[in-house]
Coordinates of N, CA and C in Angstrom, one line a residue:
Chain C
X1 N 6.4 18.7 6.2 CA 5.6 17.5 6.0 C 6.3 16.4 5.3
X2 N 5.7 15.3 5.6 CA 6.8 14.0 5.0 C 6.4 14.2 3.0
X3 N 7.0 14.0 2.7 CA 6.9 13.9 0.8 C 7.7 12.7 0.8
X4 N 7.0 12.4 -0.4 CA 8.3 11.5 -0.7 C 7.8 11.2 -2.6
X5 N 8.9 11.8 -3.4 CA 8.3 11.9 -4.9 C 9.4 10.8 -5.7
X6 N 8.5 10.2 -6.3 CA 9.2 8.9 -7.3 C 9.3 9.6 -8.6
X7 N 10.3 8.9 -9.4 CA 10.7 9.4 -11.0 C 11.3 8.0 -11.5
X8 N 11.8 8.1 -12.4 CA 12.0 7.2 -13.8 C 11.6 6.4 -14.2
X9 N 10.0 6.6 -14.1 CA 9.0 5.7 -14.8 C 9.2 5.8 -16.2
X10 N 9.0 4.8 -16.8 CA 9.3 5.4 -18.5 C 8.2 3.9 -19.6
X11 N 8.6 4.2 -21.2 CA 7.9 3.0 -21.7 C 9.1 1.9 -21.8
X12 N 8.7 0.7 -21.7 CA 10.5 -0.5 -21.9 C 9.9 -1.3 -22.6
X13 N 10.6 -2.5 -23.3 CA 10.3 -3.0 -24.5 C 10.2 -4.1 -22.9
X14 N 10.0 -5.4 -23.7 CA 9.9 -7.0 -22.6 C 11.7 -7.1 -22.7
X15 N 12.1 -7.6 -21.8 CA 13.6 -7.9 -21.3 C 14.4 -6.6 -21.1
X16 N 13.9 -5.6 -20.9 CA 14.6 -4.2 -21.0 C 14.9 -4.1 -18.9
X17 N 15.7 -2.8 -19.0 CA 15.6 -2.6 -17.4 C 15.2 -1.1 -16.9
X18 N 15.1 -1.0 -16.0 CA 14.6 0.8 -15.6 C 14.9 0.8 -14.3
X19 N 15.5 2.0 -13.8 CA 15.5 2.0 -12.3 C 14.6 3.1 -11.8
X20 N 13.8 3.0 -10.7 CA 13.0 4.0 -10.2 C 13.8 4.6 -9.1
X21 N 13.8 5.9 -8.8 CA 14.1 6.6 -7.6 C 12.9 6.9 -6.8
X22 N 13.1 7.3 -5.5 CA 12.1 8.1 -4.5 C 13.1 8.8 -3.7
X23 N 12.5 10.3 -3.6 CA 13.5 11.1 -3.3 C 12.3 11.6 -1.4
X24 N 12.5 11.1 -0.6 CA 12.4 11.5 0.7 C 12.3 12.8 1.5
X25 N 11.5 13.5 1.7 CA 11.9 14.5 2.8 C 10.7 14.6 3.6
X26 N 11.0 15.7 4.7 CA 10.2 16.0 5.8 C 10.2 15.1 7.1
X27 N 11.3 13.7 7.0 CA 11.7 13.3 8.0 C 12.8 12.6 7.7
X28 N 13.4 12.1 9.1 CA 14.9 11.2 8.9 C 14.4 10.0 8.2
X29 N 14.9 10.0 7.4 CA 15.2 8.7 5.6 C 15.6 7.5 6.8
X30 N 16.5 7.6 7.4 CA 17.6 6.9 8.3 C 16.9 6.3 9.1
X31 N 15.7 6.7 9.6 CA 15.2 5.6 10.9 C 14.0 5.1 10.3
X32 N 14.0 4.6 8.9 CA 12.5 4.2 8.7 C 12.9 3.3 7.5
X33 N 12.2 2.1 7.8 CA 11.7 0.9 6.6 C 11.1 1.8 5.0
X34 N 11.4 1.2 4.6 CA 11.1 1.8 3.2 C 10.5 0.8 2.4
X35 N 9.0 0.8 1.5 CA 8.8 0.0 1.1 C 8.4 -0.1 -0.5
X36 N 8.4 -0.6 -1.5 CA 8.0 -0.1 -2.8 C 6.2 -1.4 -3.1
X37 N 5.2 -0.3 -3.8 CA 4.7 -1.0 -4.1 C 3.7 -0.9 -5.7
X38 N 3.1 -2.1 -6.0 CA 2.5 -1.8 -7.3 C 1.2 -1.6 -7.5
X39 N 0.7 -1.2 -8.6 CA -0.5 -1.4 -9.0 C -1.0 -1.3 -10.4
X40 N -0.9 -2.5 -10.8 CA -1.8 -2.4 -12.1 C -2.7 -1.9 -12.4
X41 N -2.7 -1.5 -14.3 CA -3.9 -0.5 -14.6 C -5.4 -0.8 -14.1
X42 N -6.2 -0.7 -13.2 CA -7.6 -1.1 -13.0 C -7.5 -2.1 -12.3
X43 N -6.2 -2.8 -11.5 CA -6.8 -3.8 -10.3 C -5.7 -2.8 -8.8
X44 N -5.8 -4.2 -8.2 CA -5.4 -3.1 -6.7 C -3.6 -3.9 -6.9
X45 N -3.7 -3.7 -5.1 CA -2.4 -3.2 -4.8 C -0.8 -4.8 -4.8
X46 N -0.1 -4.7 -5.1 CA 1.2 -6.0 -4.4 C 2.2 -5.3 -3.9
X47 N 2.2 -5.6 -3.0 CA 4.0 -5.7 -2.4 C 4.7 -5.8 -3.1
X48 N 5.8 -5.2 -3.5 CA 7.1 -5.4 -4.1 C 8.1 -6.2 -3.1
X49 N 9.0 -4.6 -2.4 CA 9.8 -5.5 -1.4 C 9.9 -4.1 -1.0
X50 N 11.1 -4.4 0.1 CA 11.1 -3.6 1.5 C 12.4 -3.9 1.7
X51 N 12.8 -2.2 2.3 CA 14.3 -2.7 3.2 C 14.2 -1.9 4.2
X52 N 15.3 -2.5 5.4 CA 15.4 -1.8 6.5 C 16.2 -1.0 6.5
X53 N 16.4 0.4 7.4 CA 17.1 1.3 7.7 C 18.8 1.5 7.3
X54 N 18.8 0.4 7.7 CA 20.2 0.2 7.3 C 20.7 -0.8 5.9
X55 N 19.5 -1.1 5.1 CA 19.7 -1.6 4.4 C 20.0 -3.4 4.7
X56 N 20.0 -3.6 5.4 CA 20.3 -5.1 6.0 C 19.5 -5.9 5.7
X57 N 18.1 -5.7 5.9 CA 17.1 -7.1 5.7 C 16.4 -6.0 4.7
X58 N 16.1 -7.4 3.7 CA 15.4 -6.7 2.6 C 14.2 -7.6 1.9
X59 N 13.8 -8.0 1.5 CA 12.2 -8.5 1.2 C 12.1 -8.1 -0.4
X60 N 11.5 -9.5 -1.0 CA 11.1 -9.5 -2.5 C 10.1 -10.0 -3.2
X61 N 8.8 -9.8 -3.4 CA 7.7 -10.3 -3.3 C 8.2 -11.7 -4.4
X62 N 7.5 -12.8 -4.7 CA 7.9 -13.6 -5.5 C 8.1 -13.3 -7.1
X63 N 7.0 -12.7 -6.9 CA 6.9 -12.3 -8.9 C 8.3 -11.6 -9.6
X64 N 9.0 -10.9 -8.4 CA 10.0 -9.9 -9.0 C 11.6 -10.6 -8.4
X65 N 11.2 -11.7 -7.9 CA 13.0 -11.6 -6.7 C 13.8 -12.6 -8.0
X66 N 15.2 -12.2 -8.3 CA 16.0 -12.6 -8.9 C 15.8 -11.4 -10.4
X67 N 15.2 -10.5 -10.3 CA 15.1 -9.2 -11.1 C 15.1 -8.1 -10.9
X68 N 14.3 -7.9 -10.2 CA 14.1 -6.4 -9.2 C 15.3 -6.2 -7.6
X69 N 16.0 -5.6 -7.6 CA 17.1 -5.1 -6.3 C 17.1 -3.3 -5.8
X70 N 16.3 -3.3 -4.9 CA 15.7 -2.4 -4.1 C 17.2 -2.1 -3.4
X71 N 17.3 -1.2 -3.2 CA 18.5 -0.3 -2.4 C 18.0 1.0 -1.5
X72 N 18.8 1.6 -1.2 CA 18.9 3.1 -0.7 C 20.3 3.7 0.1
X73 N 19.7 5.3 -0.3 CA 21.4 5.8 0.6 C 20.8 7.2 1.2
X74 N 20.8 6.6 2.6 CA 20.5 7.4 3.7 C 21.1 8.9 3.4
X75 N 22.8 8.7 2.7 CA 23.2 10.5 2.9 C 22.1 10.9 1.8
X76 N 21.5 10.6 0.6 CA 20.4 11.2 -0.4 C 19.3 10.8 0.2
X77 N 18.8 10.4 0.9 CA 17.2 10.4 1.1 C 17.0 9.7 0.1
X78 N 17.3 8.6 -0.5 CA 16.7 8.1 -1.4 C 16.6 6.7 -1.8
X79 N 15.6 6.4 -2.4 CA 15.6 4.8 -2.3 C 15.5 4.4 -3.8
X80 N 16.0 3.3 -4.1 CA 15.6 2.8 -5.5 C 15.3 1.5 -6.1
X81 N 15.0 1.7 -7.0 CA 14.1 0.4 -7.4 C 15.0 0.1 -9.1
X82 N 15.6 -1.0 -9.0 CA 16.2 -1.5 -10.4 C 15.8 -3.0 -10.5
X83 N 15.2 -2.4 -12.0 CA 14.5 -3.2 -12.3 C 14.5 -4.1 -13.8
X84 N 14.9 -5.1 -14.0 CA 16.0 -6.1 -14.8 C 14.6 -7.1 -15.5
X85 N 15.1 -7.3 -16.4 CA 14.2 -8.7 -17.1 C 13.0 -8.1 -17.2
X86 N 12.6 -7.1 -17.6 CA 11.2 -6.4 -17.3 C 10.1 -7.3 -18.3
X87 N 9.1 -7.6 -18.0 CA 8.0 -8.4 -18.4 C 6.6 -7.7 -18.6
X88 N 5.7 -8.0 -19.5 CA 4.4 -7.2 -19.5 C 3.7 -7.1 -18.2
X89 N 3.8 -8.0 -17.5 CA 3.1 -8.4 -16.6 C 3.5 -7.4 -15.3
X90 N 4.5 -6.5 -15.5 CA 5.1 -5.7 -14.4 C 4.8 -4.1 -14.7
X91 N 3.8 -4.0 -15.8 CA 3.3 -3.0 -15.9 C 2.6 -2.7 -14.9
X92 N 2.7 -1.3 -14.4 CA 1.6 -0.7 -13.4 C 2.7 0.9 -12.9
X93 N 1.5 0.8 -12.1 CA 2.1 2.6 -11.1 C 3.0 1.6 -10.5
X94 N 4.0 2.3 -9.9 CA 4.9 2.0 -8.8 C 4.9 3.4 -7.5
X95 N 4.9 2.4 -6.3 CA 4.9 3.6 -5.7 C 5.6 2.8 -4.3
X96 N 6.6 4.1 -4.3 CA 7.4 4.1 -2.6 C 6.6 4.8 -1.7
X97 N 6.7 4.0 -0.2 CA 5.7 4.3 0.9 C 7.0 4.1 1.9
X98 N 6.7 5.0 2.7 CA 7.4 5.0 4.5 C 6.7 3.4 5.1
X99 N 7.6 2.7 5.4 CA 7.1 1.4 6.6 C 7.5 0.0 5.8
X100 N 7.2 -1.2 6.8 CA 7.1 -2.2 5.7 C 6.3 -3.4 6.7
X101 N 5.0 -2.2 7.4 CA 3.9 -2.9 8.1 C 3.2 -2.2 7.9
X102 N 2.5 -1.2 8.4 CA 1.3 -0.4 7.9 C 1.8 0.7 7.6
X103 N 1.6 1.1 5.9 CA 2.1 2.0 5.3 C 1.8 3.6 5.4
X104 N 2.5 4.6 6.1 CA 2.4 5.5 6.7 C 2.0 7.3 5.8
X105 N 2.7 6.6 5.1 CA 2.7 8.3 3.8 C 3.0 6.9 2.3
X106 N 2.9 7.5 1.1 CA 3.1 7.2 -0.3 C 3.4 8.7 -1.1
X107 N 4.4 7.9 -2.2 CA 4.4 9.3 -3.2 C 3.3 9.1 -4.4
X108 N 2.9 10.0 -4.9 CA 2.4 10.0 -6.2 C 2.2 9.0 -7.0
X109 N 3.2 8.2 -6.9 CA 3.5 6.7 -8.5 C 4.3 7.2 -9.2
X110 N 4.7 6.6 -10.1 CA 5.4 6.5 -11.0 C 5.1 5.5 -12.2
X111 N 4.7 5.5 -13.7 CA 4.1 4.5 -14.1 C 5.3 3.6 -14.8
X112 N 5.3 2.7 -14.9 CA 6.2 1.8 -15.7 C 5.1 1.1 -17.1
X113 N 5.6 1.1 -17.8 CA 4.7 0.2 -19.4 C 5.8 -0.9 -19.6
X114 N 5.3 -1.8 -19.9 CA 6.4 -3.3 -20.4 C 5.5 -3.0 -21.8
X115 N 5.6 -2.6 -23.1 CA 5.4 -3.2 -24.2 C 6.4 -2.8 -25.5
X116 N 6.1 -4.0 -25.8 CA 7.1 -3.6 -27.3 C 6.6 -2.9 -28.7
Chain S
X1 N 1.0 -18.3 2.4 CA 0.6 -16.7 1.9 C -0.9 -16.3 2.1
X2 N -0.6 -15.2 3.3 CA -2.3 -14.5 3.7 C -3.1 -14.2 2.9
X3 N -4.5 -14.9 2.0 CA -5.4 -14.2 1.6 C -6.2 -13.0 2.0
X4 N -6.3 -12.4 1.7 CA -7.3 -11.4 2.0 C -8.7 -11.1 1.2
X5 N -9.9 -11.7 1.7 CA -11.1 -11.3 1.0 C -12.2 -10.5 1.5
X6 N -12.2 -9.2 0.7 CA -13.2 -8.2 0.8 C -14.4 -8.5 0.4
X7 N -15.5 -7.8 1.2 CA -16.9 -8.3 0.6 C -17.2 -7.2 1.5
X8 N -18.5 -6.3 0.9 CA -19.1 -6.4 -0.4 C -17.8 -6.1 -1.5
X9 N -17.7 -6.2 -2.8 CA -17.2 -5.6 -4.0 C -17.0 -4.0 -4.1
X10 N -18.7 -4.3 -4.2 CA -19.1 -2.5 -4.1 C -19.9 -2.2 -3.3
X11 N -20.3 -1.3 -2.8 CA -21.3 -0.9 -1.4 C -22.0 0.6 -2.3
X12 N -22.9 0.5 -2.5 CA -24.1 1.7 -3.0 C -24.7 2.3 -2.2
X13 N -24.4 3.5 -1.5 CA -24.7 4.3 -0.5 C -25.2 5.6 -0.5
X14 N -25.6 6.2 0.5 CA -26.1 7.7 0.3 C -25.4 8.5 1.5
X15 N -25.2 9.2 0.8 CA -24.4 10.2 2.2 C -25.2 10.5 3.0
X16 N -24.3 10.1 4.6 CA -25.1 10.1 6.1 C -25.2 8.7 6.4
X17 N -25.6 7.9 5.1 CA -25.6 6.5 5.8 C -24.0 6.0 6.4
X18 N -24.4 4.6 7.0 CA -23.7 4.1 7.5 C -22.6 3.4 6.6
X19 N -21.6 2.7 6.1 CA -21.0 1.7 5.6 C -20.1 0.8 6.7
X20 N -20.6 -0.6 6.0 CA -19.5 -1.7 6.6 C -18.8 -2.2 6.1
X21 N -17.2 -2.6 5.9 CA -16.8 -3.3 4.9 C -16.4 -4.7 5.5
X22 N -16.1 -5.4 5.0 CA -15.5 -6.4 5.4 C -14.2 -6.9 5.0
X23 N -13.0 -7.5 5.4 CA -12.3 -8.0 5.1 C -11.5 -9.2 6.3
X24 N -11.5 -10.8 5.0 CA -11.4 -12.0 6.3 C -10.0 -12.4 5.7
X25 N -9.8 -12.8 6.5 CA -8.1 -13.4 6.3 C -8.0 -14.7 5.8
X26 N -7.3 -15.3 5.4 CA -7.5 -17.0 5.3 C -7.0 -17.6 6.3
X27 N -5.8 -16.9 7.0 CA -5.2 -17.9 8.2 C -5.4 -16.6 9.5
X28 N -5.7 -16.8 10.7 CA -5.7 -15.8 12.4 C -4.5 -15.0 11.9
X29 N -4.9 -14.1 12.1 CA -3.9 -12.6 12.1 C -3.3 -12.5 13.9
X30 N -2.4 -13.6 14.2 CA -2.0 -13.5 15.6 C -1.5 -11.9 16.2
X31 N -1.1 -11.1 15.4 CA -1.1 -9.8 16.3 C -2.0 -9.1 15.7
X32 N -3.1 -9.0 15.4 CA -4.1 -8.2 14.6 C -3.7 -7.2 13.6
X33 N -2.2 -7.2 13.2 CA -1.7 -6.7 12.1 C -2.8 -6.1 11.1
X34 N -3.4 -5.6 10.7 CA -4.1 -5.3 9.1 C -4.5 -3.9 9.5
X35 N -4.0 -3.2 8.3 CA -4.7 -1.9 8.3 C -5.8 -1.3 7.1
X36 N -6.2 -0.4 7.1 CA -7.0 0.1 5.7 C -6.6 1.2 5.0
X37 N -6.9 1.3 3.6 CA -6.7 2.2 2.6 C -7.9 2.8 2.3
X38 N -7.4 4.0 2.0 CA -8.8 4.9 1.4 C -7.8 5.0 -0.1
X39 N -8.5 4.8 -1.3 CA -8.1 5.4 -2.9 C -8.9 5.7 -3.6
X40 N -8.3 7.1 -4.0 CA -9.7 7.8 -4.9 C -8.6 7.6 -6.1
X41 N -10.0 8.4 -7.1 CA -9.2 8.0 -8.6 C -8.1 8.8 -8.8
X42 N -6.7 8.3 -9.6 CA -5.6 9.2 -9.9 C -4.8 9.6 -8.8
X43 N -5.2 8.9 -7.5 CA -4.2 9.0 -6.2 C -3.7 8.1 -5.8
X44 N -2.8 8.2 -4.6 CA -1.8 7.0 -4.1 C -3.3 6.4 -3.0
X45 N -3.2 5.6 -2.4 CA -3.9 5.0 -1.5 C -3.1 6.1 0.1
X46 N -4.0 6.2 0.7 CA -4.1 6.8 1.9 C -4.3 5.9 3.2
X47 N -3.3 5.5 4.2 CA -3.3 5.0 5.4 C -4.7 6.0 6.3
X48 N -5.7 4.7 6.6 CA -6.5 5.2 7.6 C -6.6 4.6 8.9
X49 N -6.6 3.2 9.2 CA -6.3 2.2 9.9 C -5.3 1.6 10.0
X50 N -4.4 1.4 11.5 CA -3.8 0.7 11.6 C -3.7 -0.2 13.0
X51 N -3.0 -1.5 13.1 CA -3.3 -2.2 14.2 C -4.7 -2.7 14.4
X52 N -5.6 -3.0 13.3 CA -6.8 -3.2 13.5 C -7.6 -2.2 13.8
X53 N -7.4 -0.8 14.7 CA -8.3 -0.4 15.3 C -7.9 1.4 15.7
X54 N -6.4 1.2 15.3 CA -5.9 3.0 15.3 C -6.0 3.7 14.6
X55 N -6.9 4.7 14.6 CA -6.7 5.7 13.4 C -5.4 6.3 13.1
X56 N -4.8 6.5 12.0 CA -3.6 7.5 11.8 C -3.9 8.7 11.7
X57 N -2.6 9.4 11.8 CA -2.5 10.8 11.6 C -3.8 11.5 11.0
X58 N -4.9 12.7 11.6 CA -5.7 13.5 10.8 C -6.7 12.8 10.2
X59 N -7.1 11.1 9.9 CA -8.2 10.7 10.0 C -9.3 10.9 11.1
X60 N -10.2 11.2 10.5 CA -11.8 11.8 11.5 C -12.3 10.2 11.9
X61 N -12.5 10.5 13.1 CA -13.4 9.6 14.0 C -14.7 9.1 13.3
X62 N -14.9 9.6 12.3 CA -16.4 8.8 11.5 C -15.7 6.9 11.3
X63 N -14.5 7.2 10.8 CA -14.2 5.9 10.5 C -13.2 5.0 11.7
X64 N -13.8 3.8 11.8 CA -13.7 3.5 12.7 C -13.0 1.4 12.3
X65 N -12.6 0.8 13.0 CA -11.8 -0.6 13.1 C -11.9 -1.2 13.7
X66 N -12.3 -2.8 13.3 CA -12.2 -3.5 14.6 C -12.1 -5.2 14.0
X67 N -12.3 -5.8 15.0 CA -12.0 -7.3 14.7 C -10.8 -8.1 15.5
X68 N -10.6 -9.4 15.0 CA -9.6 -10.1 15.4 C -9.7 -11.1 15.1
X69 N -8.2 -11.9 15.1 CA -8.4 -13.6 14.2 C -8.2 -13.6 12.8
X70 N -9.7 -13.6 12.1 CA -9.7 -14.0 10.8 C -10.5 -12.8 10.5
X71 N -11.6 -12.1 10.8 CA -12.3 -11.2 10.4 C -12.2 -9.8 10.9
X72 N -12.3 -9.0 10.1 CA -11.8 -7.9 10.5 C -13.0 -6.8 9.5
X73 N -13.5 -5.3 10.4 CA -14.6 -4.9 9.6 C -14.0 -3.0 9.7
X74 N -14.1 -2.6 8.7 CA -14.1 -1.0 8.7 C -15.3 -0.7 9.0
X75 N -15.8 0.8 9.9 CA -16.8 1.0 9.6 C -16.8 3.0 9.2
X76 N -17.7 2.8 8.5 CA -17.3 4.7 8.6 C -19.1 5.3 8.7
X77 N -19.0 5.7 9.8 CA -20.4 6.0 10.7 C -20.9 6.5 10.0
X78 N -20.9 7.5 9.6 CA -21.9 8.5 8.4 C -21.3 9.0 7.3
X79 N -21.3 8.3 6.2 CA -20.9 9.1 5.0 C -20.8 10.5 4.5
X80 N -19.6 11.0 4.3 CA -19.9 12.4 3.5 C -19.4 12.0 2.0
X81 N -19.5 13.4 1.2 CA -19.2 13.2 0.1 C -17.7 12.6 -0.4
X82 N -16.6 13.3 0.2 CA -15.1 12.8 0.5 C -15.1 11.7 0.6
X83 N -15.9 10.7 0.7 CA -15.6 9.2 1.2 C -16.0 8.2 0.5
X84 N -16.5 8.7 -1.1 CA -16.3 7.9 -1.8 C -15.4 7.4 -2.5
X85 N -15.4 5.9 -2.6 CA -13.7 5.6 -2.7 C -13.5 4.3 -2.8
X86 N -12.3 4.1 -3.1 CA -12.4 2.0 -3.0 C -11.0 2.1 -1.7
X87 N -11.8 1.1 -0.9 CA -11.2 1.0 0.2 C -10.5 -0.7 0.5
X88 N -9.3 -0.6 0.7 CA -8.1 -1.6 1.1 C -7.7 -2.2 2.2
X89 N -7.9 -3.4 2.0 CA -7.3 -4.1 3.9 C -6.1 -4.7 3.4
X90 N -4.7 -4.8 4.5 CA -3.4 -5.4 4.4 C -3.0 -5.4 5.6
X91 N -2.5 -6.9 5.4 CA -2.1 -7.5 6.8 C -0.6 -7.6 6.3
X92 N -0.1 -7.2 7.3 CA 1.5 -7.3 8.0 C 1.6 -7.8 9.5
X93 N 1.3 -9.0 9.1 CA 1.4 -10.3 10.4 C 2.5 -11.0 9.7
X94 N 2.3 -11.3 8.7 CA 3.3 -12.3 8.0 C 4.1 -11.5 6.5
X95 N 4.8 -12.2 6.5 CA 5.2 -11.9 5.4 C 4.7 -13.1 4.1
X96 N 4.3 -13.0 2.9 CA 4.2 -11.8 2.3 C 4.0 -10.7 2.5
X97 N 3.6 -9.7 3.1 CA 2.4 -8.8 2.9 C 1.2 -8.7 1.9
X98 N 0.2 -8.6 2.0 CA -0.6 -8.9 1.3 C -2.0 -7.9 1.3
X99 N -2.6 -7.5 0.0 CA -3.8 -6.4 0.1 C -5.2 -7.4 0.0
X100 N -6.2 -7.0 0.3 CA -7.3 -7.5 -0.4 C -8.1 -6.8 -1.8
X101 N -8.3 -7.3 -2.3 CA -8.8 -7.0 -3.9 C -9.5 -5.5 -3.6
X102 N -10.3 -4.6 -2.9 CA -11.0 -3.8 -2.4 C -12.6 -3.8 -2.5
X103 N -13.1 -2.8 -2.1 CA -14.4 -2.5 -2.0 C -14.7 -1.2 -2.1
X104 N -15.5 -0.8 -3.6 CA -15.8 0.2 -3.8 C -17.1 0.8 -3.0
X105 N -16.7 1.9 -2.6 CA -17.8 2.5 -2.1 C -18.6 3.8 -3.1
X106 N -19.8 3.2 -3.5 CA -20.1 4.6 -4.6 C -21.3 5.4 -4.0
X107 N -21.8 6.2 -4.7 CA -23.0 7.3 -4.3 C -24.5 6.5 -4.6
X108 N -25.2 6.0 -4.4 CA -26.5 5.3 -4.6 C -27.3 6.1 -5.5

């Protein structure tokens, strides 16, 4: 069955960095859009960004682009999320989902805290 | 950048009834892109709707999709207890991508 489990959520002070992992299995990593997304404590959901298969086209919601750089490497099944200039405002769950149109499976979350 | 507005907020229901949600777009969803989310508390959101009108994987026929353009409606035929929940519309017509705020559905 598809999984797909996220880690290195952690607490960060404001301007600190963290990178998140999602570790993939139960299908080929390799033929599917990969997408990360947020959710603050008590409201709903944003887009982060998204990359393609091959890593080629990649997508960065506004709030995060010129901080946040989304990757992956198909031989690990894994995708990640590095995340630079961190801000209060970027507090929430983070969570990687298969697709980067209608989101097909999600992991668990991962939480991130911005405070000092 | 596609708005998305859900209405009701919250829907106060009794199991067996019917629920409708709504969610309208600000600009025509030219390929009827938008799907729905089921989220209970302490979980990831759950793909139920896609393409407007496909159920995914192992979702039950109670819940159902439709619309086109600007307005778009979930409907989930008879309530059970499992199906209380705050539920999500997101369009992938355009980029951004974009959610709507949601709509809780509670027990009356």
């Amino acid at each position: 069955q598809v999984q797909l489990v996220e880690s290195g959520g952690d607490l960060v002070k404001p301007g600190g960095s963290l990178r998140l992992s999602c570790a993939a299995s139960g299908f080929t990593f390799s033929d599917y859009y990969m997408s990360w997304i947020r959710q603050a404590p008590g409201t709903g959901l944003e887009w982060v960004s998204f990359i393609r298969n091959d890593g080629d086209d990649i997508y960065y919601a506004d709030s995060v682009k010129g901080r946040f750089t989304i990757s992956r490497d198909n031989a690990k099944n894994s995708l990640y999320l590095q995340m630079d200039s961190l801000r209060g405002d970027d507090t929430a769950v983070y969570y990687c989902a298969r697709g980067h149109g209608q989101l097909e499976a999600w992991g668990q979350g991962t939480l991130v805290t911005v405070s000092s | 950048e596609i708005v998305l507005t859900q209405s009701p907020g919250t829907l106060s229901l009794s199991p067996g009834e019917r629920a409708t949600l709504s969610c309208r777009a600000s600009q025509s969803l030219s390929n009827t892109y938008l799907a729905w989310y089921q989220q209970k508390p302490g979980q990831a959101p759950r793909l139920l709707i896609y393409h407007t009108s496909t159920r995914a994987t192992g979702i039950p026929d109670r819940f159902s999709g439709s619309g086109s353009g600007t307005d778009f409606t979930l409907t989930i035929s008879r309530l059970e207890p499992e199906d209380f929940a705050v539920y999500y519309c997101q369009q992938y017509d355009s980029s951004p991508r974009t959610f709507g705020l949601g709509t809780r559905v509670d027990i009356k």
